XYZ file of N, CA, C and O in Angstrom:
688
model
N 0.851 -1.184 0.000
C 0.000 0.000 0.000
C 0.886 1.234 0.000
O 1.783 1.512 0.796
N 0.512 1.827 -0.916
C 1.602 3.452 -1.121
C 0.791 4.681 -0.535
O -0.358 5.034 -0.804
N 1.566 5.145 0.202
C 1.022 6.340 0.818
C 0.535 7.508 -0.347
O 1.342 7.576 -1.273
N -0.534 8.356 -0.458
C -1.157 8.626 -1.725
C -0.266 10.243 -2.118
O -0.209 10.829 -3.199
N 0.422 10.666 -0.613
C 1.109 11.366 -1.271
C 2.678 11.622 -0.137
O 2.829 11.628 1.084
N 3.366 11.758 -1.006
C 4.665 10.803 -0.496
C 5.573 12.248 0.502
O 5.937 12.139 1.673
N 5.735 13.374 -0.293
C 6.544 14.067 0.880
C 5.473 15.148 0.582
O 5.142 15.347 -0.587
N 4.697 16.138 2.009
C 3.902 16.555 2.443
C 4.236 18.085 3.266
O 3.367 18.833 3.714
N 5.031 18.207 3.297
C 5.493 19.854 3.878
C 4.067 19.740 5.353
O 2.908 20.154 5.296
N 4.822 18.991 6.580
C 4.286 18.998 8.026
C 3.698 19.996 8.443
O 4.612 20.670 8.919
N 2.457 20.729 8.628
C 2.394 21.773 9.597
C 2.639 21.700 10.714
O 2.573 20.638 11.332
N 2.962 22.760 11.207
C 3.766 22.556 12.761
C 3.078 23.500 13.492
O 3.018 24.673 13.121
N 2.192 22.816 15.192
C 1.149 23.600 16.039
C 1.389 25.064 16.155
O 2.524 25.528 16.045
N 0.570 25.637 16.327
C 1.038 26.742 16.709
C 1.169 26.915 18.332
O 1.882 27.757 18.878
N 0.214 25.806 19.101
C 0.420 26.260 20.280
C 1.407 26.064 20.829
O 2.107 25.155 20.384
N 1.871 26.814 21.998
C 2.943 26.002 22.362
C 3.231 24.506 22.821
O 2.268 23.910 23.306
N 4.506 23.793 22.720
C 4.921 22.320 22.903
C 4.933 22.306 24.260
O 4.551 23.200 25.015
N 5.369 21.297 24.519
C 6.374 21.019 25.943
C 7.555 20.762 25.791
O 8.113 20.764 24.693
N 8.224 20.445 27.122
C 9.671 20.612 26.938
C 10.432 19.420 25.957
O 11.522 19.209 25.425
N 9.501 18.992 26.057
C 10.249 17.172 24.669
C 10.008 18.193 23.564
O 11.037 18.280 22.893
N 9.019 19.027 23.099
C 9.078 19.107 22.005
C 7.891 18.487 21.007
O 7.816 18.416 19.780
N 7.000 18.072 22.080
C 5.823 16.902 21.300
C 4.747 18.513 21.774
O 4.971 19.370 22.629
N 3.650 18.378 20.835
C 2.246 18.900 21.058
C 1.358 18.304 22.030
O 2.069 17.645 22.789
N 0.236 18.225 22.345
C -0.316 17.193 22.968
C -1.006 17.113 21.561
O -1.138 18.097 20.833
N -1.456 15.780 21.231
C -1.611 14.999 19.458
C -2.218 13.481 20.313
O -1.865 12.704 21.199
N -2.851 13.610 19.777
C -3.523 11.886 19.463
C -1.893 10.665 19.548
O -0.821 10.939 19.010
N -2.074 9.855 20.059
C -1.151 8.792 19.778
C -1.072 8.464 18.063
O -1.996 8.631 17.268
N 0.390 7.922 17.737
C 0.311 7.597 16.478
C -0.189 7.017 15.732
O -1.015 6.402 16.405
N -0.388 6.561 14.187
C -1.506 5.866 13.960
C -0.573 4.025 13.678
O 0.641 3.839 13.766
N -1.294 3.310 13.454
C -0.427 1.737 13.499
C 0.207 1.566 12.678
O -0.217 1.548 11.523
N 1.426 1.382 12.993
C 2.589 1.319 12.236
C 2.713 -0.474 11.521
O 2.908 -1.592 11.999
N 2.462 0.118 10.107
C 2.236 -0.651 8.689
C 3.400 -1.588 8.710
O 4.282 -1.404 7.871
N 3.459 -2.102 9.159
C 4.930 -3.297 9.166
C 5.786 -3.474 8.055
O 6.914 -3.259 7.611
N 4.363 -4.120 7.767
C 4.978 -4.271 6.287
C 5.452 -3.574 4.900
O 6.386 -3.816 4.136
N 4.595 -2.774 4.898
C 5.287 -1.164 3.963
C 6.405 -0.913 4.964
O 7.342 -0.696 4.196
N 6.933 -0.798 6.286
C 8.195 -0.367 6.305
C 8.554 -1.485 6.057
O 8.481 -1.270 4.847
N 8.957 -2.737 6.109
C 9.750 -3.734 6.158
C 9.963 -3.980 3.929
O 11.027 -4.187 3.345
N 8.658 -3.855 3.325
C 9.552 -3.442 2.180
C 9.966 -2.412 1.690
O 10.586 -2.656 0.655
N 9.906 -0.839 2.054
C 10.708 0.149 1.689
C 12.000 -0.362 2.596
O 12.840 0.346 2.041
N 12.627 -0.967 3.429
C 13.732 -1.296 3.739
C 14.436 -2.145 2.773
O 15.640 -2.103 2.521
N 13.651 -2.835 2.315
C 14.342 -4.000 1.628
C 14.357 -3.271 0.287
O 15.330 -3.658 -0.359
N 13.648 -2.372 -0.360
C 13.495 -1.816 -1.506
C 15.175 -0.783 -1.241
O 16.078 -0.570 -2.051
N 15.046 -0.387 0.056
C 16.467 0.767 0.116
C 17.932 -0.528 0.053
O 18.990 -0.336 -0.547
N 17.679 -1.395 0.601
C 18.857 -2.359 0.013
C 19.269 -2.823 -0.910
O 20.447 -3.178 -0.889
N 18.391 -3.034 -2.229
C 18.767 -2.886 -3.505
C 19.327 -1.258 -3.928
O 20.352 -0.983 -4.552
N 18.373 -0.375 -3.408
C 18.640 0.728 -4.042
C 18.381 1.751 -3.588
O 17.360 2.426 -3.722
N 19.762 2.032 -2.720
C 20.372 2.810 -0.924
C 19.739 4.672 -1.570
O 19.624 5.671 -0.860
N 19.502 4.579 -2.804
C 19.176 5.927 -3.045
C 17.561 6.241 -3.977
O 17.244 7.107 -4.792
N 16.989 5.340 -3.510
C 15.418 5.499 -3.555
C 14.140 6.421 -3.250
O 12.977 6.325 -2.858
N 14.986 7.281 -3.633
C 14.024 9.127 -3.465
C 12.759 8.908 -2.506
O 12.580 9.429 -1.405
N 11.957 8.046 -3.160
C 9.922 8.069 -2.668
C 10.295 6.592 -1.450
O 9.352 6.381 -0.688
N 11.193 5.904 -1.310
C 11.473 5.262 0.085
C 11.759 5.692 0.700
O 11.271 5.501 1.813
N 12.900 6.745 0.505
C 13.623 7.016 2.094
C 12.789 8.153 2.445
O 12.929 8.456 3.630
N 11.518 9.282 1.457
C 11.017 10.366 1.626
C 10.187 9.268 2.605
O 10.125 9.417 3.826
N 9.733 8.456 2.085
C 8.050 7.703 2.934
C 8.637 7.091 4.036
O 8.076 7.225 5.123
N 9.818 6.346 3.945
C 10.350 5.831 5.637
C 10.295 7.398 6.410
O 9.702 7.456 7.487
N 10.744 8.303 6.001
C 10.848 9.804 6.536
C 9.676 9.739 7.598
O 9.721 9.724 8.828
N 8.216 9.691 6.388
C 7.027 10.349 7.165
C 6.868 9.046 7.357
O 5.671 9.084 7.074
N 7.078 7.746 7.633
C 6.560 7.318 8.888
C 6.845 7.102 10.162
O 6.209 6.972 11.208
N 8.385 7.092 9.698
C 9.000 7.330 11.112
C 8.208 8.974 12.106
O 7.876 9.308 13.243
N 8.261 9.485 10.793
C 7.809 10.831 11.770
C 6.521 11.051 12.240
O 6.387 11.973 13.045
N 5.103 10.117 11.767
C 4.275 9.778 12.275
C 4.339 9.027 13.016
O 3.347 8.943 13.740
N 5.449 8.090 13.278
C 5.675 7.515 14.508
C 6.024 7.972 16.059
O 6.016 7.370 17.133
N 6.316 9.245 15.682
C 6.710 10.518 16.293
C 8.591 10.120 17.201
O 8.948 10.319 18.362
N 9.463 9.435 15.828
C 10.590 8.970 15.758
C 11.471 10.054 14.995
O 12.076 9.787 13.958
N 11.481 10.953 15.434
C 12.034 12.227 14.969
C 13.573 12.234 14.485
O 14.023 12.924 13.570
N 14.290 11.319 15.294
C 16.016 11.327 15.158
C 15.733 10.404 13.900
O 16.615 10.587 13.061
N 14.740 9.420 13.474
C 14.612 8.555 12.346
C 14.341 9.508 11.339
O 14.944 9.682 10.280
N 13.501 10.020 11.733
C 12.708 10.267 10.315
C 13.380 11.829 9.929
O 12.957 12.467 8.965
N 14.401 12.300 10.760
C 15.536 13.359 10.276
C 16.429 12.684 9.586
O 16.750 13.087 8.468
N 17.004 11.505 10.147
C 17.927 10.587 8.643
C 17.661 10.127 7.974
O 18.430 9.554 7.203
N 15.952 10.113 7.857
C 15.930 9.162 6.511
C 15.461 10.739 5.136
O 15.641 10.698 3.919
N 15.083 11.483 5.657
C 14.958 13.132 5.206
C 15.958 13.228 4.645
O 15.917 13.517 3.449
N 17.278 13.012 5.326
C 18.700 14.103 5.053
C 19.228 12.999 3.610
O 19.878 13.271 2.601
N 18.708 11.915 4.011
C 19.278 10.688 2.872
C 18.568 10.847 1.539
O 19.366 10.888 0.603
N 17.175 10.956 1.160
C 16.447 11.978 0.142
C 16.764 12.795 -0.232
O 16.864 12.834 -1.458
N 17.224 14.283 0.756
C 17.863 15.304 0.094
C 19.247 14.828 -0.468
O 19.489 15.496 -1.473
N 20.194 13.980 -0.221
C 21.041 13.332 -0.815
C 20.808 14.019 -2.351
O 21.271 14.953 -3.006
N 19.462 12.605 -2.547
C 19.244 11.802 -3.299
C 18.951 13.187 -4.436
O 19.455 13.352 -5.547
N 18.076 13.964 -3.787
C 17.331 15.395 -4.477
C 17.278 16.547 -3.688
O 16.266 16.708 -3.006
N 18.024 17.240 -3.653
C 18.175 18.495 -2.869
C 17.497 19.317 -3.367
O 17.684 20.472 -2.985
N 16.400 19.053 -4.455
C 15.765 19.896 -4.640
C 14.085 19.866 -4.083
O 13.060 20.463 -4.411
N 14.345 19.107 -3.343
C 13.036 18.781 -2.786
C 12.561 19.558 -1.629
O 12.883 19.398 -0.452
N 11.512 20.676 -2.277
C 11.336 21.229 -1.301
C 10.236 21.272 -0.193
O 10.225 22.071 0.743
N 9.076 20.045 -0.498
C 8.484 19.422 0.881
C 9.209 18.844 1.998
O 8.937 18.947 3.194
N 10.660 17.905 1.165
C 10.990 17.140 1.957
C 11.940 17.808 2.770
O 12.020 17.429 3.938
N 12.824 18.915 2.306
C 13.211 19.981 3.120
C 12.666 20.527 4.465
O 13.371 20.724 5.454
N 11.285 20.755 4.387
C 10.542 21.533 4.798
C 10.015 20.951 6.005
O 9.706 21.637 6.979
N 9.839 18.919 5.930
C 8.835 18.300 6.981
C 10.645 17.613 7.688
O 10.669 17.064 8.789
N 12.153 17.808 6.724
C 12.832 17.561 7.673
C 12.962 19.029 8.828
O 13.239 19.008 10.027
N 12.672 20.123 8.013
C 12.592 21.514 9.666
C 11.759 20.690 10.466
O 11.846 20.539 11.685
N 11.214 20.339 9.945
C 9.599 20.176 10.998
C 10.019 19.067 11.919
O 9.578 18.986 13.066
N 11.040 18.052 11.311
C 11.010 16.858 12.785
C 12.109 17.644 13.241
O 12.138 17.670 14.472
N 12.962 18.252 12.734
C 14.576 18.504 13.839
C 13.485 19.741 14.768
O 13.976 20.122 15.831
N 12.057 20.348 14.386
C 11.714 21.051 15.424
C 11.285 20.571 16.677
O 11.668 20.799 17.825
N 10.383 19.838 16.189
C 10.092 17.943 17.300
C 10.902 17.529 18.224
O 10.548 17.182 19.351
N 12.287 17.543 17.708
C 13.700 16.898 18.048
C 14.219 18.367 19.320
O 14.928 18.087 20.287
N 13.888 19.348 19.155
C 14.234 20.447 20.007
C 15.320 21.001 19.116
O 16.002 21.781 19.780
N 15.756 20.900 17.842
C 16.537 21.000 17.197
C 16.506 22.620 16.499
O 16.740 22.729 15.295
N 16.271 23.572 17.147
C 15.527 24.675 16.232
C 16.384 25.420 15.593
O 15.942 25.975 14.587
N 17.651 25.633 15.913
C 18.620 26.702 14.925
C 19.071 25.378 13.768
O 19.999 25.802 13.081
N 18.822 24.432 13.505
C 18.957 23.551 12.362
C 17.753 23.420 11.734
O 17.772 23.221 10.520
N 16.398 23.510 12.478
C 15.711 24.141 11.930
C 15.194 25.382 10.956
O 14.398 25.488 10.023
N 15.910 26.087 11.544
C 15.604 27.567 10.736
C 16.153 27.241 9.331
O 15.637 27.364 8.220
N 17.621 26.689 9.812
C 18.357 26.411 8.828
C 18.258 26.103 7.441
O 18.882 26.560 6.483
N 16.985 24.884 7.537
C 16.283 23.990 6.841
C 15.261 24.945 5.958
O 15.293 25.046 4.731
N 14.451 25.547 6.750
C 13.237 26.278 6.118
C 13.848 27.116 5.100
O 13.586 27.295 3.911
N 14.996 27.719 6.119
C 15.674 29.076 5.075
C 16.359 28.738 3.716
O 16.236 29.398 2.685
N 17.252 27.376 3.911
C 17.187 26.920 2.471
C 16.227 26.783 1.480
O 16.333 27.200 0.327
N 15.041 26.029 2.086
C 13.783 26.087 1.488
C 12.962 27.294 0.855
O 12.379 27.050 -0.201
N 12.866 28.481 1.355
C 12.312 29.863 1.123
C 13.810 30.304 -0.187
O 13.605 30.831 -1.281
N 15.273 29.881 0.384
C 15.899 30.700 -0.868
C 15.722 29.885 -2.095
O 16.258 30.306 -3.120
N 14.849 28.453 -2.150
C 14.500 28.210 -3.231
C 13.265 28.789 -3.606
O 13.306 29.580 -4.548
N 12.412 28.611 -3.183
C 10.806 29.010 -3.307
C 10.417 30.093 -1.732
O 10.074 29.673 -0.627
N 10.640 31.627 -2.193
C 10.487 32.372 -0.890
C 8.963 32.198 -0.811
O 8.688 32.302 0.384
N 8.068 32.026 -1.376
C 6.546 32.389 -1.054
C 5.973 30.806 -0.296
O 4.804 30.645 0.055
N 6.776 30.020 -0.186
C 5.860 28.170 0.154
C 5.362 28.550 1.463
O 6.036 28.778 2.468
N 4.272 28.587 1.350
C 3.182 29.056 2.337
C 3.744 28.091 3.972
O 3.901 28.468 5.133
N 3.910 26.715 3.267
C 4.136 25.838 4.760
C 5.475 26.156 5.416
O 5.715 26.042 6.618
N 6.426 26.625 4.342
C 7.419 27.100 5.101
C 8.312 28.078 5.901
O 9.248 28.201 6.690
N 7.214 28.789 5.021
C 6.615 30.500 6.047
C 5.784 29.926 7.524
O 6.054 30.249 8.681
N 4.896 29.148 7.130
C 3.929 29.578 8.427
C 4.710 28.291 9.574
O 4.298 28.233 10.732
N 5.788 27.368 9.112
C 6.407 26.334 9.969
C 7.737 27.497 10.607
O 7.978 27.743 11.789
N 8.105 27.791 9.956
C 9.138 29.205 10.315
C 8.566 29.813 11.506
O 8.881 29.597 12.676
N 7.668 30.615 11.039
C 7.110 31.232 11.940
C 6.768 30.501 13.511
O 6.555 31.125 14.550
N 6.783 29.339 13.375
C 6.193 28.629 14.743
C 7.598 28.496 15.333
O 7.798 28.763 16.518
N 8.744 28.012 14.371
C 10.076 27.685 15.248
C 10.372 29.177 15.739
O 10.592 29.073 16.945
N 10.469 30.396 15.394
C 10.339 31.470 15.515
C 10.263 31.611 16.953
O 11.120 31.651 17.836
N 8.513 31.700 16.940
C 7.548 31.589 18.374
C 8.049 30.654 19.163
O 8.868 30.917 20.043
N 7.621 29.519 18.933
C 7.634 29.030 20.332
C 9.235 27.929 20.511
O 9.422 27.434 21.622
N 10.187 27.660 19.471
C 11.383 27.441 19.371
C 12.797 28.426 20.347
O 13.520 28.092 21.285
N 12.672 29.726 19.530
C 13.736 30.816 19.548
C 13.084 31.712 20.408
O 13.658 32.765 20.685
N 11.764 31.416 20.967
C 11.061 32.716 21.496
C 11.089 34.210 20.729
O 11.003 35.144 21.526
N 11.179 34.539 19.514
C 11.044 35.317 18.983
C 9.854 35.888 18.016
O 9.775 35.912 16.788
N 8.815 36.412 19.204
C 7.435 36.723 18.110
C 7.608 37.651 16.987
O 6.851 37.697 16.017
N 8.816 38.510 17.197
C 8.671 39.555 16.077
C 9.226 38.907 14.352
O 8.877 39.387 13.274
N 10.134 37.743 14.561
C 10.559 36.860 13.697
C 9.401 36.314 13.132
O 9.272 36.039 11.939
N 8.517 36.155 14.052
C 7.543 34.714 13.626
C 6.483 35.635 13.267
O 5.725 35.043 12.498
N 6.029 37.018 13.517
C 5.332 37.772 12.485
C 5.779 37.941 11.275
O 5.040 37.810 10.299
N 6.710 38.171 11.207
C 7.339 38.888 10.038
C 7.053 37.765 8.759
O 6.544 37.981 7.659
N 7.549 36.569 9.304
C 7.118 35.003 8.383
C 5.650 35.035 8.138
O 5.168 34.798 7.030
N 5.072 35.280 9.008
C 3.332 35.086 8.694
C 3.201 35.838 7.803
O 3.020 35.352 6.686
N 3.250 37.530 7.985
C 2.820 38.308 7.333
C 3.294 38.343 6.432
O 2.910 39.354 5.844
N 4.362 37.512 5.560
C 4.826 37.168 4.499
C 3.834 36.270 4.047
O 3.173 36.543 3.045
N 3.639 35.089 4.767
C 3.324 34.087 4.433
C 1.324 34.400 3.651
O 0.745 33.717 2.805
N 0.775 35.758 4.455
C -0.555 35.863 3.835
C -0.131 36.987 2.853
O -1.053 37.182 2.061
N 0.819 37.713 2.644
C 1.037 38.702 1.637
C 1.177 37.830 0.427
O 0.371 38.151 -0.446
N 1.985 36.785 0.095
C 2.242 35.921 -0.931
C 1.629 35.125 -1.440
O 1.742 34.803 -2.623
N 0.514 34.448 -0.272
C -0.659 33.323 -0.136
C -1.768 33.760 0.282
O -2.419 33.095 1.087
N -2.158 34.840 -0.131
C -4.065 35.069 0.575
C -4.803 34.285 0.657
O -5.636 34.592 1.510
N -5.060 33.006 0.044
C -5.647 32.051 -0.048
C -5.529 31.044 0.462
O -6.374 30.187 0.206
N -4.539 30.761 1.305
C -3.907 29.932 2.143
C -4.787 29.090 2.677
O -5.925 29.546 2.561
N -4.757 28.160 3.160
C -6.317 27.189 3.868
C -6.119 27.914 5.065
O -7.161 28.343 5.561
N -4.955 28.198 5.733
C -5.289 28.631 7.592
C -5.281 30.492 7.426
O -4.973 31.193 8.390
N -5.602 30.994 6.288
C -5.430 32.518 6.402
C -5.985 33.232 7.668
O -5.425 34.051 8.398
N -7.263 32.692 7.735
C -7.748 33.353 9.046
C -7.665 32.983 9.906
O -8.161 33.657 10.809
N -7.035 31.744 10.265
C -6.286 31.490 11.379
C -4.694 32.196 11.693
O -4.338 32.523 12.826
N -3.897 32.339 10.542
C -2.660 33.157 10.747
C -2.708 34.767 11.317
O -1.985 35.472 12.022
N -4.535 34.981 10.280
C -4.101 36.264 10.620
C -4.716 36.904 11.934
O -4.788 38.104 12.201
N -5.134 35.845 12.680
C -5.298 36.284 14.060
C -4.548 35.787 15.280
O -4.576 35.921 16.503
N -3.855 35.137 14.328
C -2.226 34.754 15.312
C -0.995 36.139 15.350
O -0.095 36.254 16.183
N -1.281 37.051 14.234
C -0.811 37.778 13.703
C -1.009 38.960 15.034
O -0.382 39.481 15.957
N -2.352 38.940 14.380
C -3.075 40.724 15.464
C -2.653 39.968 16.985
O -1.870 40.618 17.678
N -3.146 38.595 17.548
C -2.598 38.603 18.597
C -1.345 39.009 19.258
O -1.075 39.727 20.221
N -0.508 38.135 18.211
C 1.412 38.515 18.696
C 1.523 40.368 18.419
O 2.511 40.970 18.838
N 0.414 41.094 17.695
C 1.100 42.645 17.553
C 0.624 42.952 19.191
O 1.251 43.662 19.977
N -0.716 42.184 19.488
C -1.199 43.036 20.649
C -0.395 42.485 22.090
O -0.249 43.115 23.137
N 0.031 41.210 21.789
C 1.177 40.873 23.211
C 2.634 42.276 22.752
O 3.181 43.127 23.453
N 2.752 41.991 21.646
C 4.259 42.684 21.287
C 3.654 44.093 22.216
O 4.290 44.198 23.264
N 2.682 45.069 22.066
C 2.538 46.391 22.418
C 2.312 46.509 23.803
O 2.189 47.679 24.167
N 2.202 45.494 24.860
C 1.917 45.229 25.807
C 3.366 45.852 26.487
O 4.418 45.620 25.891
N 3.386 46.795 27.987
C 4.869 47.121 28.214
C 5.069 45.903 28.772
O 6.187 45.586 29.178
């Protein structure tokens, strides 16, 4: 069974985490044995298998196996560094991971390929917030992120994440 779509650019909560780094989230969903056990065997013939090591990626990372599913990410970009979902959902586990200035890292490569990718504006913006503690960073990404994307599926959710962080920011 093939996952219907293979690398997915993660949204990442806006609320804040806890100190692991997890959201509070539903437990994971049941881990497919067997689709991992043949994308393993599929990566042993062929150690550079773009749509395996992207899909071991997201299941490890739905497994909420973050140190996994960051190496099997970094082994894809190997493969295609031009991949800029898979870029984007590896920010997203090294954010998981507590990993956030390798985070930024990640996104920002991602934006100097494609500056407008809505998920990697509005995933920015969260490592920003609640990562680096920096709301004025993590506006600045949003309000990019609806200047470029008005249409965005969470617009009116960003943009009252937006007016909120101006009205904490004005607060003495």
């Amino acid at each position: 069974k093939r996952a219907p779509e293979i690398v997915r650019a993660i949204p990442l909560p806006v609320e804040p985490v806890s100190a692991a780094g997890q959201a509070s989230e539903p437990p994971p969903p049941p881990l497919d044995t067997a689709r991992v056990e043949l994308l393993q065997s599929e990566l042993k013939t062929n150690p550079r298998n773009f749509e395996a090591l992207a899909e071991l990626g997201n299941i490890h990372f739905d497994q909420k196996n973050f140190a996994e599913a960051t190496n099997m990410y970094k082994k894809a970009l190997d493969v295609r560094p031009d991949a800029l979902n898979v870029r984007t959902d590896l920010g997203t586990a090294l954010f998981y991971a507590s990993r956030y200035d390798e985070a930024i890292i990640e996104f920002t490569k991602s934006l100097e390929a494609n500056p407008t990718n809505p998920q990697t504006l509005f995933n920015l913006g969260v490592v920003l917030l609640h990562g680096k503690n920096d709301p004025q960073g993590a506006l600045e990404y949003w309000e990019k992120l609806i200047a470029f994307n008005p249409n965005y599926p969470q617009a009116t959710f960003v943009k009252d994440q937006i007016r909120l962080l101006k009205e904490q920011l004005k607060k003495p």
